[in-house]
GROMACS .gro file of C-alpha atoms in nm:
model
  329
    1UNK     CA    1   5.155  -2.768  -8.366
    2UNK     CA    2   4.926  -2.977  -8.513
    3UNK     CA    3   4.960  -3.362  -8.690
    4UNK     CA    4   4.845  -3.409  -9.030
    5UNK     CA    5   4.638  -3.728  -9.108
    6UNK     CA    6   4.930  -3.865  -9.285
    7UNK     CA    7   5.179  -3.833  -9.073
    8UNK     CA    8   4.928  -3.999  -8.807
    9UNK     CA    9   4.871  -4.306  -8.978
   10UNK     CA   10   5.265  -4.313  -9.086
   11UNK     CA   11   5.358  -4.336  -8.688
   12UNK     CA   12   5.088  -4.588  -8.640
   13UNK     CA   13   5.235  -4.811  -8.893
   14UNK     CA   14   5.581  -4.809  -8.771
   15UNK     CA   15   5.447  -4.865  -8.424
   16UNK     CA   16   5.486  -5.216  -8.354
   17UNK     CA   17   5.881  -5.227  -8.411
   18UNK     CA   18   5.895  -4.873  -8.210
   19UNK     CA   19   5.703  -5.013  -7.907
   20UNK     CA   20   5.862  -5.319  -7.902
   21UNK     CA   21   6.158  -5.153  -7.747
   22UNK     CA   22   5.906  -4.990  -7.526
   23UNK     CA   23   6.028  -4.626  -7.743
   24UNK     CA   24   5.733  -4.361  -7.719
   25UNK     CA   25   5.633  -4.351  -8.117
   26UNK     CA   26   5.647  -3.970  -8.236
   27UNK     CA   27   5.324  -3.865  -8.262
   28UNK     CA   28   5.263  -3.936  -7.933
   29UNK     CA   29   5.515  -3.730  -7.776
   30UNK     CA   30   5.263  -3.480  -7.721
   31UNK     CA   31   5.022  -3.825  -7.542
   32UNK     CA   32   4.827  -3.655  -7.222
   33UNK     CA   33   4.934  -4.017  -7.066
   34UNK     CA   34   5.182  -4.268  -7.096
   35UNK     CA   35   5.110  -4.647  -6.985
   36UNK     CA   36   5.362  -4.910  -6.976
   37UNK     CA   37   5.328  -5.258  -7.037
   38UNK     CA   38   5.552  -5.526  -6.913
   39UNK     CA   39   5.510  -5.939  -6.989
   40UNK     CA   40   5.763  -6.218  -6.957
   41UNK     CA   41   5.732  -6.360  -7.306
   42UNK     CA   42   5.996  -6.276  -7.571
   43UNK     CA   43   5.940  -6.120  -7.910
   44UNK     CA   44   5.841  -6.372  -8.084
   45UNK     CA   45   5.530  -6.507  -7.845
   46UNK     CA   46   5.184  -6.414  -7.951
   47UNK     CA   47   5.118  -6.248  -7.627
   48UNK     CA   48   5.383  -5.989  -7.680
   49UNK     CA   49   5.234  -5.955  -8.091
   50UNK     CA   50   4.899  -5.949  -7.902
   51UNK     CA   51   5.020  -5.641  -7.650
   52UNK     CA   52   5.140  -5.439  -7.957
   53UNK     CA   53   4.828  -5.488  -8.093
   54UNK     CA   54   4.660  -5.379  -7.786
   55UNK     CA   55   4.895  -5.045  -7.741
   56UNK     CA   56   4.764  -4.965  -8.185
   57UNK     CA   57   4.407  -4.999  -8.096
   58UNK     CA   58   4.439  -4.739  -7.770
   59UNK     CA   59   4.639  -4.498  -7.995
   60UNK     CA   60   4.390  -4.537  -8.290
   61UNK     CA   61   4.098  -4.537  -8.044
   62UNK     CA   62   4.228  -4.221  -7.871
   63UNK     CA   63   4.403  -4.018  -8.163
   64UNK     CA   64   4.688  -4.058  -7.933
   65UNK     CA   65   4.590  -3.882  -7.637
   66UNK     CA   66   4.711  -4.216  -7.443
   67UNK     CA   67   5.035  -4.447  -7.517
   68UNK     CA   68   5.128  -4.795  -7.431
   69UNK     CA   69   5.453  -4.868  -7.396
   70UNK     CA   70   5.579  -5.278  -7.446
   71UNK     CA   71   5.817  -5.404  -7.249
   72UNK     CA   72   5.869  -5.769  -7.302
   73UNK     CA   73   6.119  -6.019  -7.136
   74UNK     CA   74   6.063  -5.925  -6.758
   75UNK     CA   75   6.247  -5.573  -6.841
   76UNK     CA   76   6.013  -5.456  -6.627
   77UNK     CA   77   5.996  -5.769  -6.336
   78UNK     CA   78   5.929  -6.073  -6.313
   79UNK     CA   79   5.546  -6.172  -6.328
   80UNK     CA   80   5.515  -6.113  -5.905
   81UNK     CA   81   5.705  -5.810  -5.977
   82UNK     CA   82   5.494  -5.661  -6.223
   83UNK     CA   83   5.195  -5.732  -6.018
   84UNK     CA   84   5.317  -5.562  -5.697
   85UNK     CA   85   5.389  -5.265  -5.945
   86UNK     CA   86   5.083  -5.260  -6.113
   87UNK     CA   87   4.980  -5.205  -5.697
   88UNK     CA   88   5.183  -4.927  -5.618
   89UNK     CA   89   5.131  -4.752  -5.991
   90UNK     CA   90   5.471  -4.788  -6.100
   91UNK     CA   91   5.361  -5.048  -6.416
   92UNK     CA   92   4.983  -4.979  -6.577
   93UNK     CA   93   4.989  -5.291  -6.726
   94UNK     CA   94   5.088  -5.637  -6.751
   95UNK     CA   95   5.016  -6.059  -6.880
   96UNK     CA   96   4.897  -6.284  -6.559
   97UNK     CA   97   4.706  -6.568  -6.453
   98UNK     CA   98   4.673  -6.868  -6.199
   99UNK     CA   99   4.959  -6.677  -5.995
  100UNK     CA  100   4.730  -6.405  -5.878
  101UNK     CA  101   4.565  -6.688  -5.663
  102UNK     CA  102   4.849  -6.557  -5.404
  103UNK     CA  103   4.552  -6.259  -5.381
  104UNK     CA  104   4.236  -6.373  -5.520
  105UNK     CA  105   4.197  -6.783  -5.425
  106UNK     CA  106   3.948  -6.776  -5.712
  107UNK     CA  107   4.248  -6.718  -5.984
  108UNK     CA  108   4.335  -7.082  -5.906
  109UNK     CA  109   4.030  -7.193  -6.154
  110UNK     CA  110   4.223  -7.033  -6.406
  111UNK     CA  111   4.415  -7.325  -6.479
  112UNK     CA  112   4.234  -7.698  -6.316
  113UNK     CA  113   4.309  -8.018  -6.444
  114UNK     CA  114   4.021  -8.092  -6.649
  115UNK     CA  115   3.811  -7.786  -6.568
  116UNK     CA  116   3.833  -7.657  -6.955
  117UNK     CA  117   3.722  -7.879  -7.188
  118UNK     CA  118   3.789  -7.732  -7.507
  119UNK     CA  119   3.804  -7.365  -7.664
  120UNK     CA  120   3.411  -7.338  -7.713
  121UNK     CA  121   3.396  -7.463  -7.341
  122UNK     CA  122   3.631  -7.170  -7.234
  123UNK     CA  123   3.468  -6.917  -7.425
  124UNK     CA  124   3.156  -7.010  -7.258
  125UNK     CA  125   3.314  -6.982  -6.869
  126UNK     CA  126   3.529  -6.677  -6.930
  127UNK     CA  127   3.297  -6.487  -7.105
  128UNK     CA  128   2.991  -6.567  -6.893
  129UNK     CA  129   2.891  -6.518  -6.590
  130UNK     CA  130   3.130  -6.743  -6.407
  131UNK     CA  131   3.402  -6.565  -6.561
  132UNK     CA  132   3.239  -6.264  -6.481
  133UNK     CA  133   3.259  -6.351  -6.108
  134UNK     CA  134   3.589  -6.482  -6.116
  135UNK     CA  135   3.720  -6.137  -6.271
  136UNK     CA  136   3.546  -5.947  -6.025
  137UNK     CA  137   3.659  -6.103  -5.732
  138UNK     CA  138   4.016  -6.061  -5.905
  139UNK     CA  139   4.001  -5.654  -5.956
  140UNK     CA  140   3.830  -5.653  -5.603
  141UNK     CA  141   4.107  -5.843  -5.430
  142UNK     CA  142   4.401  -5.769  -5.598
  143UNK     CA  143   4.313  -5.398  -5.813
  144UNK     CA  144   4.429  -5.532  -6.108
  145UNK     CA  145   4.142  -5.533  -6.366
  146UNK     CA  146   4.148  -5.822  -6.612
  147UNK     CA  147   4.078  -5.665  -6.973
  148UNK     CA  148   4.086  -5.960  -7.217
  149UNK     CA  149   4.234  -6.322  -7.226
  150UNK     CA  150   4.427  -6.524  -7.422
  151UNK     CA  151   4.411  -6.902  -7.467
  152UNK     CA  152   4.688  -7.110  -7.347
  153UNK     CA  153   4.825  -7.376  -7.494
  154UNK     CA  154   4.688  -7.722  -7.342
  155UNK     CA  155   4.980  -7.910  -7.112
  156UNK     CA  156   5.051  -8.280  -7.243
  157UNK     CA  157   5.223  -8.569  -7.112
  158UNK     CA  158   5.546  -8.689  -7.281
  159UNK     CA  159   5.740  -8.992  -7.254
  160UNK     CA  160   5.866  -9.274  -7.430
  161UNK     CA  161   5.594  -9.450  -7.465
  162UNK     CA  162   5.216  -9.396  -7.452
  163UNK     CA  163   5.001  -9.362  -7.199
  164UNK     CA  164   4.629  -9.394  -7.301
  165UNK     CA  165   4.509  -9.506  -6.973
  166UNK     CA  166   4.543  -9.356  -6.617
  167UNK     CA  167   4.537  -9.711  -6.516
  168UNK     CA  168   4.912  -9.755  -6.667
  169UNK     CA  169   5.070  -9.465  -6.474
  170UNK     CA  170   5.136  -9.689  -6.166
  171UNK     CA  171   5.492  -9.544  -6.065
  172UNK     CA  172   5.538  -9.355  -6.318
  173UNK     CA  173   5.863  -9.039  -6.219
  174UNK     CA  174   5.685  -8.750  -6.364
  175UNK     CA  175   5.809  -8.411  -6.316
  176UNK     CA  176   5.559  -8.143  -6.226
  177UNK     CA  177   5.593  -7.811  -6.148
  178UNK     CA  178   5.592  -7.689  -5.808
  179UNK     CA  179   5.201  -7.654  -5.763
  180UNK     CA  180   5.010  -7.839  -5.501
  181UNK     CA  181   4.716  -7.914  -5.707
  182UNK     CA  182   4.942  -8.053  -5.995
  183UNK     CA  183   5.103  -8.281  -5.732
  184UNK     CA  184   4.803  -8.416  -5.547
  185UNK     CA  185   4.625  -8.475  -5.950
  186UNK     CA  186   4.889  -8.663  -6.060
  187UNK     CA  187   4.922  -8.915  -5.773
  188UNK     CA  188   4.577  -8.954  -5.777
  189UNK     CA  189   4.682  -9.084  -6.114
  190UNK     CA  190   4.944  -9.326  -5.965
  191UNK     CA  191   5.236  -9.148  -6.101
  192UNK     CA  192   5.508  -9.028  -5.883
  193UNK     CA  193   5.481  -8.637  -5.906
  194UNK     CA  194   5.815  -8.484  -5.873
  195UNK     CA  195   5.839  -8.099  -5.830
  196UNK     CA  196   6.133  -7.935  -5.987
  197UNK     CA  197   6.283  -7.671  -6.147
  198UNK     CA  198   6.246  -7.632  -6.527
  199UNK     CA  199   6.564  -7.567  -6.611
  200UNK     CA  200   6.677  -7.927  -6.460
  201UNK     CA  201   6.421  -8.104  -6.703
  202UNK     CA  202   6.645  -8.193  -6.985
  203UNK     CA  203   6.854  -8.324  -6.772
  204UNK     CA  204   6.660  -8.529  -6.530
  205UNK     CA  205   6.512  -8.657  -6.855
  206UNK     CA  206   6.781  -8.782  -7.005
  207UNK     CA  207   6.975  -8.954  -6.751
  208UNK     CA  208   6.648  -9.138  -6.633
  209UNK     CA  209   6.605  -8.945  -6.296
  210UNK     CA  210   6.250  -8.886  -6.443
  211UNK     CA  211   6.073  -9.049  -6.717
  212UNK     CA  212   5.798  -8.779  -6.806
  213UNK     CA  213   5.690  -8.402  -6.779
  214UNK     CA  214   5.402  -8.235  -6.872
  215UNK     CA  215   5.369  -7.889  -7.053
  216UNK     CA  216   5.251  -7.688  -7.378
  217UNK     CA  217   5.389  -7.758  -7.725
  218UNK     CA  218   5.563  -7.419  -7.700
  219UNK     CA  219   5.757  -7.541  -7.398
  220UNK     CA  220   5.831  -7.920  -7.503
  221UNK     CA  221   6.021  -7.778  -7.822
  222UNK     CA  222   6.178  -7.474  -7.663
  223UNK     CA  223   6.362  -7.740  -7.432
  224UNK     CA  224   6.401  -7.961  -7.717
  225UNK     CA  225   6.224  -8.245  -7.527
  226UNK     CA  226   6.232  -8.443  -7.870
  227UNK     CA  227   6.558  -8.557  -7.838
  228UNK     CA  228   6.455  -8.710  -7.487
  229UNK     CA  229   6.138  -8.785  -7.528
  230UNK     CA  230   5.955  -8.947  -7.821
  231UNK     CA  231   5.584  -8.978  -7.774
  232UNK     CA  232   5.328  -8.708  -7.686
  233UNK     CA  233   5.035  -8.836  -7.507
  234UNK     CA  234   4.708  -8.614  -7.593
  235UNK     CA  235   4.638  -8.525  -7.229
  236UNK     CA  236   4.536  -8.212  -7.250
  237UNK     CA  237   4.475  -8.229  -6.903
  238UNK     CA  238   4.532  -7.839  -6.869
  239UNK     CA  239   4.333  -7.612  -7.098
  240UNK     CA  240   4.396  -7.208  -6.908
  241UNK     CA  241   4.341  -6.923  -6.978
  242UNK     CA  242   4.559  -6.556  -6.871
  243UNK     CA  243   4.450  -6.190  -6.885
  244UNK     CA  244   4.548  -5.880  -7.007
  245UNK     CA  245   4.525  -5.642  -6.584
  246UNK     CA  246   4.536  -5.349  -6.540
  247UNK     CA  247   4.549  -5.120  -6.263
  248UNK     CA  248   4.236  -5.007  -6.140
  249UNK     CA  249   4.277  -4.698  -5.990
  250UNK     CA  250   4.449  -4.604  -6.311
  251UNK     CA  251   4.192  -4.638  -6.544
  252UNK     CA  252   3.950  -4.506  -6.290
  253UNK     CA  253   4.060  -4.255  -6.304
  254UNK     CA  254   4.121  -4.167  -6.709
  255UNK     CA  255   3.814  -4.019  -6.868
  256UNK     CA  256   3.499  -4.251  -6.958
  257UNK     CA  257   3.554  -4.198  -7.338
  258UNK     CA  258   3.952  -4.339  -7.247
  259UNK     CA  259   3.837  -4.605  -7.054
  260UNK     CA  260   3.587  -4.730  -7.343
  261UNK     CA  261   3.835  -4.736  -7.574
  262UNK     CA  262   4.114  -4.893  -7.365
  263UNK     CA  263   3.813  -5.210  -7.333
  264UNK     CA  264   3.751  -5.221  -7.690
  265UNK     CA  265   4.130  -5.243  -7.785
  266UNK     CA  266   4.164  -5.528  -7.523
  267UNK     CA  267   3.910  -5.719  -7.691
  268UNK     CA  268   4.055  -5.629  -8.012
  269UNK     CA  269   4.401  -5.754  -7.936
  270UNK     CA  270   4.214  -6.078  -7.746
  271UNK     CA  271   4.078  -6.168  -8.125
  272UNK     CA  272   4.393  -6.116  -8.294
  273UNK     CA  273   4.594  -6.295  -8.057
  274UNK     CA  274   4.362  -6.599  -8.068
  275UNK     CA  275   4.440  -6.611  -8.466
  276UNK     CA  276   4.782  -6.633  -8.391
  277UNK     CA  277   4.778  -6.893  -8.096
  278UNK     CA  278   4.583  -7.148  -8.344
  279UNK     CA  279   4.802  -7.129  -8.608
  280UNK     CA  280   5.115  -7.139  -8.352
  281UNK     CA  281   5.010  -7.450  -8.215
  282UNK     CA  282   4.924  -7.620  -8.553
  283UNK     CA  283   5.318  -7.499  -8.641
  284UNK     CA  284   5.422  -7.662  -8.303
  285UNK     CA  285   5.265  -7.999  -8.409
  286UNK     CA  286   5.384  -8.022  -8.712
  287UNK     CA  287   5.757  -7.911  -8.606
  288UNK     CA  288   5.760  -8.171  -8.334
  289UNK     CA  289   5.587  -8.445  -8.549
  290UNK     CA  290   5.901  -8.307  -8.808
  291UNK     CA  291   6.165  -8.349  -8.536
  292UNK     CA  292   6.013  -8.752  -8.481
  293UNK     CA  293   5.816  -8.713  -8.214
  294UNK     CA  294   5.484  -8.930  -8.219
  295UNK     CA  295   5.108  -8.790  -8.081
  296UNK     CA  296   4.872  -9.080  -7.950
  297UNK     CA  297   4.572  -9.016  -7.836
  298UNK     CA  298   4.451  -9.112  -7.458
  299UNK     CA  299   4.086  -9.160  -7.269
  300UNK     CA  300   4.059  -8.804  -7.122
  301UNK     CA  301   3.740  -8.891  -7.015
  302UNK     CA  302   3.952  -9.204  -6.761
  303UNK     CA  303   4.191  -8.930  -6.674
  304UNK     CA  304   3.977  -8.683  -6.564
  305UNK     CA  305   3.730  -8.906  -6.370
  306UNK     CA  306   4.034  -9.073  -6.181
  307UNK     CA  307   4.209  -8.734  -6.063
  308UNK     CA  308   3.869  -8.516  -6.025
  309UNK     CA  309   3.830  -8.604  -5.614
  310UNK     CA  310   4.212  -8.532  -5.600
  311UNK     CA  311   4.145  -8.175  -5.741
  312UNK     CA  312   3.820  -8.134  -5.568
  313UNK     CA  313   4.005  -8.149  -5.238
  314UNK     CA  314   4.311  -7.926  -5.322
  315UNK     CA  315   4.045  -7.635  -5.409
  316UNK     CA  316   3.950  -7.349  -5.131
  317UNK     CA  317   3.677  -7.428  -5.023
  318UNK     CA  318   3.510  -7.117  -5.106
  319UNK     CA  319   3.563  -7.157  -5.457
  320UNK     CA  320   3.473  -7.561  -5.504
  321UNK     CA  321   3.145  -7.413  -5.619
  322UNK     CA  322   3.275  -7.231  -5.904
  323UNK     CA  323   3.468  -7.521  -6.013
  324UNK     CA  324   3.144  -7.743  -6.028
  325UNK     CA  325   2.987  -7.460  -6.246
  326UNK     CA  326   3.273  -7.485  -6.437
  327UNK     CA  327   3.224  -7.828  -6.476
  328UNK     CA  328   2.881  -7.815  -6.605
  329UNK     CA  329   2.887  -7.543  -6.740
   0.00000   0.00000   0.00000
């Protein structure tokens, strides 16, 4: 039986809420292919707003002949999970970045201390040549395509006091997470890198096992950091990016008109979502500024010269020449 126009376009617009529960939509009960499409985030992050937009555009783009299903909060896995399963064919799709490295060494340039400059400067690498290379070498290593990617929010250093010098980090307990590169940069700095769980933060924070950390905006108030923590140093000594993968065999293997249009939603959902992640971290700002917590700007420039031979040395060595095009790029 055929679908009118109308009662297209009606399933379409109740399609975000439908897919968010990773429910087939109606109209598409009669889809030639299903896809599913698992992340970590929750509701409310852009990237899963971003995914629903991305599942829209494939059923607008392909008057339903294929469906995207959203499944946020790890229903599907965790992000390793989802990645082995986007392997074996049991997940199409899924959110993923610097952990991929596990596969493809070059995913580690995804997120360098100091690498990234600024949003112009990543828009440049990624969608360049170098980024280019480093998505090729991804799909080739791993078979998970990269389709789009999303900004990430840039990591700063809080504390309770400023920091606008490398120079005054001398024994300063920061808490990193449990990355080698993170560890070697910030001991280049003079601080005391401490690896540890994120969950034992707070904690550590406030009984003065630790006197800083280091993450996004999103993170620092999701932990409510602000009631340990009262100054946000301007670091932004992390500035990654993640990608929309896909399997490769997968889409190989859907028609060429299919696989054109699953490409042009993924860059449509990669401009909507970077709407969203600029006005979320303006919101963050202001909410933390709100909740008393002060932003001081540091010398980046100091920062980044003092920890560059540190992250020079924890890089492959295969892929220390992407970095420097990176760099200078």
């Amino acid at each position: 039986m055929s679908i009118t126009n109308t009662s297209r376009r009606r399933a379409l617009g109740g399609m975000a809420g439908i897919l968010a529960l990773g429910v087939a939509p109606a109209f598409n009960a009669r889809a030639a292919t299903t896809l599913k499409l698992g992340h970590l985030g929750n509701e409310d992050n852009t990237w899963h707003k971003a995914s629903l937009k991305f599942a829209e555009e494939v059923a607008r783009r392909t008057n339903g002949a294929l469906e995207v299903r959203v499944f946020p909060n790890e229903q599907l896995g965790k992000e390793t999970d989802l990645i082995k399963g986007i392997q074996l064919g049991t997940v199409d799709f899924t959110i993923t970045g610097e952990s991929l490295q596990n596969w493809a060494p070059s995913a580690a340039l995804l997120a360098v201390p100091y690498a990234v400059r600024d949003l112009a400067h990543m828009d440049k690498v990624v969608g360049g040549p170098i980024g280019q290379r480093i998505a090729e070498d991804i799909a080739g290593k791993t078979q998970l395509k990269p389709l789009c990617y999303f900004a990430r929010g840039p990591r700063y250093l809080t504390a309770n006091r400023a920091y606008t010098t490398p120079a005054e980090l001398n024994g300063l307990k920061i808490r990193v997470p449990n990355v080698p590169l993170f560890v070697r940069f910030w001991e280049a700095l003079g601080a005391k890198a401490t690896p540890m769980a994120f969950s034992e933060v707070f904690t550590s924070l406030q009984n003065h096992t630790i006197d800083a950390q280091e993450n996004p905006l999103a993170l620092i108030k999701s932990a409510s950091f602000s009631e340990v923590q009262s100054t946000i140093n301007r670091t932004e000594h992390v500035l990654s990016w993640i990608y929309i993968v896909g399997g490769a065999r997968k889409l190989g293997r859907l028609p060429a008109g299919q696989q054109a249009a699953v490409m042009e939603a993924a860059k449509a959902a990669q401009d909507y979502e970077r709407g969203l992640f600029l006005e979320d971290e303006r919101n963050l700002a202001n909410e933390l500024t709100a909740k008393g917590m002060k932003f001081v700007d540091v010398d980046k420039a100091a920062y980044a010269a003092k920890g560059k031979d540190a992250v020079i040395a924890a890089l492959n060595a295969d892929i220390r020449p992407v970095y420097e095009q990176i760099i200078a790029a």
